[in-house]
Amino acid sequence: MTGANRISALPCGRWSKWVVILVWVVIVVVAAPMAGKLVHVQKNDASSWLPKRAESTEAYNLSRPFVPSDEYPAVIVYERDGGAVTTADRAKAAADAVALKSVTGKSKGEARRGIVSTVQGPVVSKDGRALQTIVNVKVGSSGWDLLGTGVKDFRKITRNGNPPGLSAHVTGPAGYGGDFGNVFSGFDKTLLLITAAIVILILLLTYRSPLLWMLPLICVFFALETAQGVVYLLARHAGLTVNGQAAFILTVLVFGAGTDYALLLIARYREELRRHRDRHEAMAIALHRAGPAIVASGTTVAISMLVLLVAELNSTKSMGPVMAIGVAVALLAEVTLLPAILVALGRWVFWPRRPGYGTTEPAEHGLWARAGTWIAVRPRVTWLGTAIVLGALSAGLFTLHTGPVANKDAFSAGKPDSVTGEEVLTRHFPAGTGSPVVIVSNAAQQPQVQAAASGVPGIVGVHQVGPSKGGVAYMEGTLTAPADSGAAFRTVKDARTAVHRVPDAAAKVGGGSAFNLDVNTASRHDQWLVIPIVLGVVVVILGLLLRAVVAPVVLVLTVVLSYAAALGVSALMFKHVFGFAGVDQSFPLWTFVFLVALGTDYNIFLMTRVHEEAKRHGTRRGALIGLAATGGVITSAGAVLAGTFAALGSLPLVFVTALGFTVAFGVLLDTFVVRSVLVTALNLDVGARLWWPSRLGREPAVTSPGERERSPAG
C-alpha cells in the first residue's frame, strides 16, 4: 500500500473509523455550547463596518469626547390628518416624551435595561401640521438586537391613546435599525430549518433512499456547530469581527459546500463498491481518487474567501475568515466523518439501490453520457453557440444599478413603519433630521469652518455643540435632503471640499451620510482589488492540480463568462420583475467571490476526472467519460447549493434576496450549461492541447476514427 493510500485509508479503516466518529462526537460536544453563544459576540454597530482610513472614520474618532459613539437617534414624528396639530396632540406628544425616558431594551442573553439617554422635544413643524421628538438610544455593542425591542416599545407608547386623526411613527437611524433588527431576529433558526428542508428534499430526489440522505446532513450539522464554535472563540479572544450577515451566510455556505463535497465522495464510493467486495477498500480508493479534487475544491473556496482580508471595508474583510473557517471545517468533516460513517453502516445504507459488486455503473449509460455523445458531434459549434448565448445574457449588466441604497428601498417585502415615518418627516421637517452632518476641526479655526459649512447648499443650522475639548471643536448641521439619498451624498462631498479649504483647520466631515458615502467608495475600491486576486488564486490552484497552463486559463474564462451572464440576467430581474431600486455597491463583489469560488468547485470535480481518464483513454475520450461520471453529481451538487442560497430569499431585505437569487441562478447556469456543455465541448475541440506543457499535452489529437461520436460506454 502506497503512502497516499495509507492516508486515504485512515478515516475508513476497520478500527480507525470508530476513532474518527468518536473524535467528532467529542468535538461537537465541546463546540455546541460555544456555537450557541455566537450571537453574543456579533458586532452590528456602524463602527464595526467603517473603513479605517475613511474621513468618516477619522471624524467618528474625533467626535467621541463630544457624542457617545454607541447612541442612535430615533425620530418620533406625529402628523395631524388634514389640519394643524391641536392642544390635545401637543399634550399627548409631551406625555409620550416623558414615558419614552423609561423604555428598556433587551438583546439576546441579556436582561432588560434602560436605553434612552436624552429626549428632545416635541417641537412643532413650520406648517403646524406635525410634531417631532428625538430620542437618543444608547445601545452599547448590542446594535440591532437592542434597537429591535426598544423601537417596538416606542411604537406602543406613541400609538396608544392618540387623539382621533393623529398618527405617530418611529423613524431615523434608530427606527430603521430597529426594523432591520426585527427582520434578523430569530432568522438564524428559520434559515437553518428552510435550508435543511431544501437539502433533504434534493438529497431524497438524488439518492431515492430513505436513509442515505441523513448522512451528509449529519456531517453538515457537525461541521456547522464546530465552525460556529471556532468563529465564536476567535471573535471572543482573537478580535475577529462577526456581524449578522456573516453569521447567517456561514450557515448557507456550510450547508451548500459540505453537501457538495459529500455528493462527490458518495458518488465515487458507489462506483468503487461495484468494483471491490470490501467496502473499506472501496472507500479508501474512493478517497484516494476523489479526495484530491474535494480538497482542492475546498482549498480554492477557502483561499478565495481569505482574499477578502485585503479589503478596505471592515464588514467585507471580516467575512473572509468566517467563510473560510466554515468551508475548511465542512471539508474536514466530509473527508473524515462521512467516510467513517459510510463504511460503518455498510452497503445497505444505499437501499433500495444497493451498488452490488460486479454490477454496471448506471452513469455509463445515463443522461449525461447521452449528452456527451450529442455534444461530440459538433463540439466547436456547441461551445461557440453556448458562449454567444451567455455573452448575450451578459448584456443585462448595463442595466445593473449599484451604489448606496436608501433605507426605504432596502426592504424587499412590506413597508416598515420607519419608511412611512421618513415620508411623513420629509413632508414637514428637513429630511435629514435625526442624522446630522458632523464637522470636527481645530478649535482655533472653528468660526471659519462653521462659516464654510453654512455656505454649502443643502445644509442648514450648522452650530457648535458644547465647548471645544483638547483643541478640537465639534459642530453639527442638518441636511435638507434625506440622509441616505444621492443628494445628501453630493452635499457631503461639497461640504468636505468647502471645509478642507480652511487653512490649518484639519476639518473632517462625518455622520451617517458621510459614513454611507465612504462605505460605497471603499466597496468600489475592494471590488477592483479583490476580483483580480481571486482570479489569480483560482488559476494557480487549477494549474497545480491539472499540471497545465492552458486548461486553467480556459476554465477561468468560462467561470467569468458564467458570472457575467448570471449578473446580467439578475440585473434584468431586479429591474423588471422584483422592482428593486438598486443594489448595494458591494453586491457584485460578494456574488463574484461566491460564484467564482464555488464555480471552480465544479470545474475541479469535472476536470480532475477528465484528467484521470485522459491518461488512459486520451483527452477526447476522457472528456466523455468524465462528463458521464460527474455530470449527475455536479448537477445534484449545483441544485443543493442553489437551493441553500435561494433560502436567503425568505429574508425580506433587498441585498440578501438579490444575493440569494443571483448565486442560486448562477450556480444552476454553471452546473447545467457551463460546466456540462461549454467545458465539455471545449475539451473535445481543444483536445490534448489543454494539458500543455505537461506530457499529457503531447498525445495524438484523435486516437482513432470516430472517437468523437462514441459514447462513454464504448
XYZ file of C-alpha atoms in Angstrom:
714
model
C 0.000 0.000 0.000
C 1.424 3.410 -1.014
C 1.759 6.345 1.371
C -1.180 8.106 -0.297
C -3.342 5.009 0.040
C -2.409 4.674 3.716
C -3.519 8.238 4.376
C -6.802 7.793 2.494
C -7.465 4.572 4.435
C -7.219 6.254 7.848
C -10.827 7.508 8.112
C -12.254 4.194 6.898
C -10.109 1.519 8.497
C -11.749 -1.382 10.318
C -10.881 0.144 13.696
C -9.859 3.687 12.843
C -13.365 4.564 11.619
C -14.690 4.246 15.161
C -11.925 6.511 16.452
C -12.820 9.141 13.825
C -16.505 9.043 14.773
C -15.669 9.299 18.488
C -13.339 12.259 17.920
C -16.037 14.150 16.012
C -18.621 13.470 18.706
C -16.245 14.910 21.314
C -15.537 17.954 19.118
C -19.243 18.710 18.690
C -19.993 18.239 22.388
C -17.318 20.847 23.147
C -18.207 23.199 20.267
C -22.018 23.227 20.549
C -22.230 25.428 23.697
C -19.859 27.948 22.119
C -21.806 27.886 18.844
C -24.915 28.904 20.775
C -23.067 31.978 22.071
C -22.029 33.239 18.622
C -24.862 35.766 18.565
C -23.470 37.404 21.716
C -20.169 38.367 20.055
C -21.659 39.794 16.877
C -20.966 43.459 16.176
C -23.711 45.087 14.133
C -22.987 48.700 15.060
C -21.788 51.110 12.393
C -18.262 51.386 13.779
C -17.593 47.729 13.001
C -18.285 48.394 9.300
C -16.302 51.607 8.834
C -13.267 51.638 6.536
C -10.275 52.517 8.715
C -8.767 55.250 6.559
C -12.033 56.927 5.568
C -12.728 60.522 6.557
C -15.937 59.458 8.316
C -13.854 57.126 10.498
C -11.491 59.947 11.435
C -14.448 62.234 12.205
C -16.065 59.463 14.245
C -12.929 59.010 16.365
C -12.527 62.754 16.939
C -16.221 63.048 17.912
C -16.103 60.561 20.769
C -15.373 63.143 23.512
C -18.483 65.075 22.431
C -21.089 62.475 21.493
C -21.362 58.884 22.764
C -20.293 56.571 19.968
C -22.945 53.996 20.784
C -26.035 56.242 20.536
C -28.553 56.307 17.700
C -31.304 58.934 17.354
C -34.884 57.743 16.932
C -37.160 60.350 15.362
C -40.767 60.218 16.596
C -42.978 62.089 14.144
C -46.669 62.847 14.712
C -48.934 64.031 11.892
C -52.402 65.571 12.149
C -54.652 64.332 9.360
C -55.905 67.298 7.334
C -55.080 70.182 9.619
C -52.939 71.814 12.298
C -51.923 69.926 15.422
C -54.233 70.561 18.378
C -53.581 71.276 22.028
C -54.513 67.662 22.775
C -51.980 66.488 20.189
C -49.239 68.523 21.851
C -50.203 67.216 25.271
C -50.071 63.616 24.036
C -46.627 64.129 22.456
C -45.356 65.783 25.652
C -46.654 62.884 27.773
C -45.021 60.418 25.385
C -41.686 62.256 25.735
C -41.787 61.590 29.484
C -42.852 57.949 29.046
C -40.142 57.281 26.449
C -37.406 58.002 29.007
C -38.304 54.837 30.922
C -38.187 52.444 27.958
C -35.934 49.442 28.387
C -34.495 47.108 25.774
C -33.255 43.541 25.668
C -30.746 41.813 23.434
C -30.243 38.065 23.300
C -28.894 36.646 26.527
C -29.172 39.949 28.412
C -31.590 41.340 30.985
C -33.697 44.350 30.042
C -32.044 47.695 30.781
C -32.685 51.380 30.242
C -31.665 52.502 26.771
C -32.797 56.134 26.471
C -30.155 58.756 27.257
C -31.917 62.003 26.246
C -35.253 63.106 24.785
C -35.564 66.368 22.809
C -38.949 67.872 22.002
C -41.656 67.706 20.989
C -41.334 70.583 18.503
C -43.961 71.749 16.012
C -43.226 71.865 12.279
C -43.274 75.205 10.444
C -46.512 74.258 8.701
C -48.094 73.448 12.078
C -49.309 70.002 10.969
C -46.699 67.753 12.599
C -44.714 67.244 15.795
C -41.245 65.820 16.227
C -39.436 64.262 19.179
C -35.853 62.986 19.024
C -34.913 60.144 21.375
C -31.236 59.217 21.695
C -30.945 55.466 22.180
C -27.887 54.026 23.913
C -27.271 50.512 22.562
C -23.696 49.692 23.563
C -22.288 46.865 21.442
C -25.659 45.126 21.054
C -26.602 47.052 17.912
C -29.740 45.936 16.105
C -30.750 43.363 18.735
C -31.337 46.017 21.404
C -32.862 48.513 18.979
C -35.442 45.948 17.869
C -37.053 45.574 21.287
C -36.671 49.253 22.153
C -38.292 50.553 18.962
C -41.238 48.188 19.428
C -41.844 49.792 22.837
C -41.507 53.294 21.358
C -44.282 52.481 18.913
C -46.560 51.082 21.612
C -46.204 54.255 23.669
C -46.632 56.738 20.807
C -49.637 54.995 19.267
C -51.554 54.259 22.455
C -54.364 56.688 23.272
C -53.722 59.166 20.445
C -56.455 61.728 19.749
C -58.506 60.786 16.643
C -56.729 61.830 13.433
C -53.223 61.886 14.957
C -50.780 59.264 13.627
C -47.335 58.526 15.067
C -44.296 56.849 13.517
C -40.753 55.961 14.633
C -38.035 56.573 12.047
C -34.489 57.938 11.903
C -31.353 55.802 12.346
C -32.719 54.017 15.421
C -36.115 53.439 13.810
C -34.528 51.839 10.772
C -32.064 49.961 12.965
C -34.947 48.537 14.978
C -36.779 47.413 11.840
C -33.629 45.787 10.482
C -33.056 44.139 13.854
C -36.604 42.774 13.935
C -36.131 41.333 10.438
C -32.998 39.486 11.557
C -34.437 38.445 14.935
C -34.834 34.676 15.003
C -33.951 34.405 11.321
C -30.913 32.226 12.022
C -33.181 29.400 13.199
C -35.667 29.962 10.373
C -32.874 29.925 7.796
C -31.456 26.740 9.296
C -34.825 24.975 9.036
C -35.513 26.195 5.482
C -32.013 25.262 4.308
C -32.201 21.825 5.919
C -35.596 21.175 4.317
C -34.292 22.118 0.860
C -31.197 19.929 1.235
C -33.254 16.971 2.480
C -35.651 17.240 -0.471
C -32.872 17.399 -3.066
C -30.936 14.539 -1.443
C -34.076 12.394 -1.388
C -34.606 13.051 -5.102
C -30.919 12.401 -5.817
C -30.468 9.148 -3.898
C -34.071 7.892 -3.787
C -33.134 6.314 -0.499
C -34.952 6.777 2.821
C -31.646 6.545 4.717
C -28.685 7.825 2.700
C -29.769 11.489 2.758
C -29.282 11.580 6.526
C -25.524 11.025 6.400
C -24.453 14.195 4.524
C -26.864 16.169 6.681
C -25.426 14.739 9.915
C -21.920 15.679 8.776
C -23.068 19.171 7.802
C -24.654 19.726 11.227
C -21.448 18.560 12.908
C -19.438 20.918 10.682
C -21.753 23.874 11.300
C -21.672 23.509 15.080
C -17.889 23.163 15.009
C -17.383 26.103 12.656
C -19.638 28.353 14.731
C -17.742 27.322 17.868
C -14.383 28.159 16.263
C -15.697 31.510 14.987
C -17.012 32.300 18.479
C -13.611 31.590 20.049
C -11.813 33.809 17.536
C -14.369 36.598 17.961
C -14.231 36.358 21.743
C -10.470 36.044 22.201
C -8.700 36.958 18.944
C -10.516 40.108 17.825
C -12.345 38.598 14.827
C -15.271 40.820 13.827
C -18.516 38.939 13.150
C -21.737 40.629 12.083
C -25.238 39.307 11.484
C -24.773 38.914 7.727
C -21.609 36.842 8.132
C -23.297 34.618 10.713
C -26.274 33.587 8.583
C -24.323 33.316 5.315
C -21.981 30.960 7.193
C -24.951 28.623 7.680
C -25.805 28.666 3.983
C -22.211 28.158 2.851
C -21.513 25.239 5.198
C -24.721 23.505 4.113
C -24.084 24.100 0.418
C -20.350 23.378 0.247
C -20.475 20.494 2.735
C -23.269 18.744 0.833
C -21.412 19.283 -2.460
C -18.317 17.505 -1.144
C -20.461 14.713 0.287
C -22.193 14.169 -3.062
C -18.872 13.839 -4.904
C -17.428 11.413 -2.381
C -20.569 9.248 -2.191
C -20.753 9.074 -5.999
C -17.148 7.862 -6.233
C -17.622 5.453 -3.324
C -20.659 3.950 -5.059
C -18.555 3.420 -8.191
C -15.822 1.665 -6.236
C -18.318 -0.557 -4.388
C -19.202 -2.070 -7.773
C -15.516 -2.875 -8.332
C -14.493 -4.110 -4.869
C -16.038 -6.616 -2.475
C -14.588 -4.964 0.642
C -16.285 -1.668 1.430
C -13.256 -0.458 3.421
C -11.043 -0.931 0.379
C -13.669 0.696 -1.847
C -13.796 3.786 0.375
C -10.004 4.004 0.632
C -9.734 4.018 -3.164
C -12.628 6.471 -3.495
C -10.888 8.830 -1.069
C -7.562 8.365 -2.840
C -9.063 9.243 -6.230
C -11.754 11.774 -5.344
C -10.040 13.184 -2.262
C -7.601 15.455 -4.146
C -10.490 17.015 -6.088
C -12.512 17.565 -2.904
C -9.535 19.004 -1.006
C -8.580 21.220 -3.956
C -12.180 22.442 -4.217
C -12.434 23.288 -0.536
C -8.987 24.880 -0.524
C -9.881 27.051 -3.510
C -13.057 28.307 -1.860
C -11.339 28.896 1.498
C -8.394 30.783 -0.011
C -10.736 32.817 -2.207
C -12.634 33.820 0.918
C -9.408 34.720 2.719
C -8.550 37.087 -0.129
C -11.271 39.315 1.345
C -8.762 40.151 4.093
C -7.159 42.652 1.716
C -10.454 44.569 1.525
C -10.633 48.063 2.968
C -14.197 47.759 4.257
C -14.306 46.051 7.657
C -17.597 44.260 7.006
C -16.133 42.691 3.841
C -12.776 41.953 5.442
C -14.352 40.153 8.403
C -16.430 37.997 6.063
C -13.292 36.276 4.713
C -12.080 34.377 7.805
C -15.621 33.450 8.873
C -16.444 31.893 5.490
C -13.010 30.261 5.180
C -13.430 28.593 8.580
C -16.850 27.295 7.592
C -15.595 25.782 4.324
C -12.483 24.298 5.946
C -14.471 22.584 8.707
C -17.076 21.328 6.209
C -14.279 19.910 4.050
C -12.675 18.193 7.038
C -15.983 16.639 8.089
C -16.739 15.286 4.613
C -13.338 13.601 4.143
C -13.138 12.112 7.644
C -16.506 11.775 9.384
C -18.573 10.896 6.309
C -16.270 8.059 5.115
C -16.190 6.642 8.645
C -19.988 6.617 8.948
C -20.485 5.176 5.459
C -18.166 2.196 5.981
C -19.517 1.664 9.497
C -23.049 1.259 8.127
C -22.202 -0.819 5.046
C -23.839 -1.160 1.631
C -27.373 -1.445 2.993
C -27.474 2.337 3.577
C -27.939 2.730 -0.230
C -31.167 0.671 -0.101
C -33.179 0.178 -2.231
C -30.484 0.846 -4.910
C -27.576 -1.018 -3.357
C -24.403 -0.965 -5.515
C -23.584 -4.661 -5.788
C -20.103 -5.950 -6.569
C -19.656 -6.508 -10.310
C -22.755 -4.550 -11.357
C -22.691 -1.848 -14.035
C -22.428 1.801 -13.063
C -25.710 3.456 -14.239
C -23.905 6.695 -15.146
C -22.132 4.948 -18.027
C -25.394 4.916 -19.984
C -27.241 7.768 -18.275
C -28.426 11.204 -19.317
C -25.017 12.850 -19.295
C -23.457 10.003 -21.258
C -26.050 10.620 -23.978
C -25.493 14.384 -23.726
C -21.775 13.843 -24.249
C -22.466 11.848 -27.413
C -24.625 14.696 -28.708
C -22.026 17.361 -27.860
C -19.264 15.313 -29.506
C -20.932 15.518 -32.933
C -20.133 19.236 -33.341
C -18.132 20.400 -30.311
C -16.941 23.682 -31.852
C -20.420 24.724 -32.906
C -21.652 23.777 -29.414
C -19.166 25.820 -27.435
C -19.307 28.802 -29.766
C -23.119 28.836 -29.697
C -23.175 28.481 -25.904
C -20.620 31.270 -25.478
C -22.619 33.599 -27.730
C -25.819 32.980 -25.749
C -24.011 33.596 -22.452
C -22.489 36.750 -23.898
C -25.945 37.968 -24.887
C -27.238 37.325 -21.377
C -24.307 39.326 -20.013
C -25.632 42.427 -21.795
C -28.065 42.863 -18.904
C -25.080 44.064 -16.857
C -25.530 47.501 -18.407
C -28.854 47.837 -16.564
C -27.423 46.933 -13.140
C -27.655 49.889 -10.776
C -25.168 49.685 -7.911
C -24.443 52.230 -5.229
C -25.806 53.358 -1.879
C -29.353 52.043 -1.452
C -31.676 54.284 0.535
C -33.027 52.705 3.705
C -36.556 52.976 2.352
C -35.514 50.876 -0.654
C -33.658 48.244 1.388
C -36.757 46.156 2.198
C -37.877 43.685 -0.463
C -41.301 42.994 1.070
C -43.693 45.128 3.078
C -43.373 48.750 4.156
C -41.962 49.122 7.677
C -43.086 51.944 9.920
C -39.655 53.599 9.634
C -40.230 54.077 5.896
C -43.668 55.595 6.447
C -42.212 57.775 9.174
C -39.496 59.095 6.858
C -42.132 60.044 4.286
C -44.062 61.978 6.949
C -40.868 63.590 8.258
C -39.880 64.755 4.771
C -43.262 66.442 4.282
C -42.970 68.633 7.376
C -39.326 68.867 8.540
C -35.835 68.972 6.976
C -35.412 65.480 5.559
C -32.046 64.930 7.255
C -33.419 65.471 10.771
C -32.059 62.900 13.177
C -28.973 62.134 11.095
C -26.854 65.278 11.290
C -23.763 66.140 9.302
C -20.849 66.123 11.744
C -17.923 68.529 11.333
C -14.846 68.464 13.548
C -11.904 70.860 13.272
C -9.131 72.540 15.208
C -10.747 74.813 17.777
C -8.885 77.924 16.611
C -10.389 77.715 13.130
C -13.912 76.758 14.263
C -15.585 80.054 13.192
C -14.154 79.836 9.660
C -15.076 76.155 9.341
C -18.623 76.810 10.565
C -18.985 79.647 8.065
C -17.667 77.467 5.232
C -20.078 74.624 6.083
C -23.015 77.021 6.442
C -22.423 78.248 2.918
C -22.869 74.786 1.401
C -26.272 74.365 -0.310
C -28.224 71.513 1.271
C -27.015 72.076 4.865
C -28.882 74.254 7.368
C -28.437 75.091 11.030
C -24.698 74.483 11.353
C -23.757 75.108 15.001
C -21.132 74.195 17.542
C -22.172 71.586 20.097
C -20.631 72.192 23.521
C -17.259 73.763 24.244
C -14.076 72.686 22.488
C -12.142 69.840 24.062
C -8.496 69.019 23.607
C -8.159 71.675 20.940
C -10.981 70.157 18.851
C -14.338 71.767 18.048
C -17.462 69.721 17.283
C -20.250 71.001 15.011
C -23.480 69.614 13.563
C -25.693 70.626 10.662
C -28.980 69.344 9.226
C -29.364 68.066 5.682
C -32.325 69.288 3.667
C -32.346 66.021 1.673
C -32.918 62.521 3.130
C -29.692 61.401 4.793
C -29.378 58.275 2.639
C -30.150 59.931 -0.703
C -27.868 60.773 -3.600
C -28.487 64.464 -2.947
C -27.215 64.047 0.624
C -24.045 62.327 -0.591
C -23.378 65.158 -3.043
C -23.891 67.656 -0.219
C -21.349 65.798 1.950
C -18.809 65.933 -0.887
C -19.424 69.680 -1.274
C -19.089 70.187 2.479
C -15.780 68.359 2.548
C -14.469 70.462 -0.308
C -15.543 73.644 1.489
C -14.115 72.896 4.944
C -10.889 71.404 3.592
C -10.135 74.808 2.077
C -9.923 76.442 5.510
C -6.179 76.750 6.253
C -4.787 74.798 9.221
C -8.278 73.649 10.279
C -7.727 69.897 9.709
C -11.503 69.744 9.287
C -13.288 66.412 8.822
C -16.885 65.768 7.757
C -18.629 62.703 9.157
C -22.053 61.495 10.266
C -24.416 58.908 8.828
C -24.447 60.226 5.261
C -20.661 60.545 5.186
C -20.358 57.021 6.553
C -22.545 55.594 3.782
C -20.651 57.583 1.167
C -17.310 56.232 2.418
C -18.645 52.680 2.581
C -19.683 52.983 -1.053
C -16.252 54.311 -2.050
C -14.460 51.550 -0.135
C -16.704 48.896 -1.701
C -15.797 50.119 -5.175
C -12.100 50.028 -4.249
C -12.401 46.494 -2.844
C -14.179 45.277 -5.953
C -11.295 46.219 -8.251
C -8.697 44.900 -5.802
C -10.210 41.569 -4.735
C -11.561 40.304 -8.068
C -8.165 40.092 -9.878
C -6.547 38.434 -6.844
C -9.294 35.795 -6.625
C -8.920 35.043 -10.345
C -5.163 34.687 -9.868
C -5.647 32.288 -6.944
C -8.035 30.142 -8.982
C -5.663 29.991 -11.982
C -2.731 28.971 -9.780
C -4.648 26.242 -7.931
C -6.084 24.811 -11.148
C -2.632 24.925 -12.726
C -1.069 22.996 -9.843
C -3.898 20.484 -9.761
C -4.033 19.812 -13.519
C -0.296 20.391 -14.140
C -1.158 22.594 -17.093
C -1.304 26.234 -18.206
C -3.889 26.240 -20.990
C -6.667 24.390 -19.130
C -6.716 26.747 -16.097
C -6.903 29.842 -18.306
C -9.719 28.350 -20.410
C -11.629 27.263 -17.321
C -11.333 30.640 -15.601
C -12.612 32.353 -18.748
C -15.693 30.101 -18.658
C -16.225 30.974 -14.980
C -16.029 34.712 -15.711
C -18.458 34.337 -18.642
C -20.842 32.385 -16.418
C -20.619 35.075 -13.720
C -21.292 37.871 -16.206
C -24.318 36.044 -17.626
C -25.731 35.388 -14.145
C -25.276 39.024 -13.167
C -26.808 40.206 -16.450
C -29.947 38.102 -16.031
C -30.189 39.102 -12.370
C -29.976 42.797 -13.254
C -32.934 42.424 -15.624
C -34.905 40.507 -12.995
C -34.182 43.109 -10.312
C -35.379 45.934 -12.538
C -38.355 44.423 -14.363
C -39.635 41.648 -12.052
C -38.611 42.382 -8.453
C -38.791 46.159 -8.844
C -35.642 46.864 -6.813
C -34.427 50.473 -6.879
C -30.844 49.199 -6.966
C -28.360 47.000 -5.139
C -25.522 47.769 -2.779
C -22.109 48.650 -4.230
C -20.611 45.536 -2.589
C -23.123 43.228 -4.304
C -21.009 42.498 -7.454
C -18.004 41.607 -5.279
C -19.906 39.256 -2.995
C -21.593 37.461 -5.867
C -18.277 37.226 -7.709
C -16.485 35.613 -4.775
C -19.266 33.089 -4.219
C -19.893 32.251 -7.880
C -16.256 32.089 -8.983
C -15.050 30.160 -5.938
C -17.973 27.740 -5.992
C -17.993 27.540 -9.802
C -14.363 26.483 -9.631
C -15.525 23.615 -7.406
C -17.421 22.133 -10.337
C -14.503 22.765 -12.682
C -12.334 20.753 -10.339
C -14.906 17.948 -9.974
C -15.144 17.602 -13.751
C -11.594 18.286 -14.877
C -9.790 16.115 -12.345
C -11.879 13.185 -13.581
C -11.234 14.129 -17.217
C -7.516 14.375 -16.422
C -7.594 10.956 -14.753
C -9.399 9.314 -17.677
C -7.302 11.148 -20.301
C -4.217 9.309 -19.067
C -5.857 6.010 -20.028
C -8.103 6.890 -22.952
C -6.935 10.218 -24.401
C -8.410 13.658 -23.796
C -11.476 13.445 -26.021
C -12.498 10.041 -24.766
C -11.633 11.132 -21.217
C -13.881 14.188 -21.619
C -16.878 11.987 -22.424
C -16.161 9.552 -19.595
C -15.599 12.450 -17.185
C -18.919 14.058 -18.132
C -20.798 10.769 -17.807
C -19.239 10.032 -14.415
C -19.552 13.504 -12.867
C -22.469 15.130 -14.720
C -25.052 13.733 -12.342
C -23.166 14.579 -9.165
C -22.293 18.089 -10.413
C -25.907 18.907 -11.266
C -27.108 17.436 -7.964
C -24.493 19.443 -6.081
C -25.491 22.547 -8.002
C -29.141 22.009 -7.155
C -28.281 21.694 -3.459
C -26.107 24.800 -3.449
C -28.654 26.800 -5.439
C -31.405 25.693 -3.063
C -29.449 26.749 0.021
C -28.727 30.210 -1.371
C -32.311 30.557 -2.603
C -33.333 30.147 1.041
C -31.889 33.626 1.638
C -34.869 34.966 -0.292
C -37.016 34.326 2.765
C -35.356 37.333 4.437
C -37.235 40.467 3.224
C -34.147 42.578 2.527
C -33.090 43.620 -0.963
C -29.385 42.862 -0.529
C -29.935 39.365 0.842
C -32.692 38.500 -1.648
C -30.555 39.760 -4.537
C -27.529 37.798 -3.325
C -29.564 34.606 -2.891
C -31.211 34.880 -6.317
C -28.013 35.674 -8.229
C -25.912 32.959 -6.613
C -28.700 30.375 -6.978
C -29.304 31.239 -10.642
C -25.567 31.462 -11.343
C -24.879 28.053 -9.802
C -27.668 26.411 -11.833
C -26.425 28.092 -15.014
C -22.901 26.969 -14.231
C -23.726 23.347 -13.489
C -26.315 22.638 -16.196
C -24.836 24.711 -19.033
C -21.305 26.000 -18.491
C -19.654 23.034 -16.789
C -21.570 20.268 -18.514
C -21.946 21.680 -22.047
C -19.481 24.529 -22.639
C -16.469 22.998 -20.876
C -17.102 19.521 -22.310
C -17.343 20.961 -25.834
C -14.079 22.856 -25.289
C -12.415 19.667 -24.015
C -13.480 17.847 -27.169
C -12.469 20.652 -29.532
C -9.165 21.756 -27.958
C -8.186 18.201 -27.079
C -4.765 17.388 -25.657
C -3.556 20.978 -26.057
C -5.477 21.727 -22.858
C -2.766 19.976 -20.858
C 0.169 21.940 -22.288
C 3.009 21.931 -21.288
C 2.659 18.588 -19.483
C 3.415 15.252 -21.165
C -0.316 14.613 -21.491
C -0.486 17.618 -23.801
C 1.550 15.777 -26.416
C -0.898 12.923 -27.046
C -2.255 12.407 -30.597
C -5.103 14.768 -31.468
C -7.523 11.887 -32.207
C -6.727 8.359 -31.100
C -8.987 6.609 -33.588
C -11.532 7.399 -36.317
C -14.963 8.305 -34.989
C -13.647 8.902 -31.468
C -15.884 11.909 -31.001
C -19.049 10.002 -31.780
C -18.510 7.167 -29.310
C -20.452 7.017 -26.093
C -18.534 6.791 -22.799
C -19.531 3.139 -22.536
C -17.751 2.493 -25.808
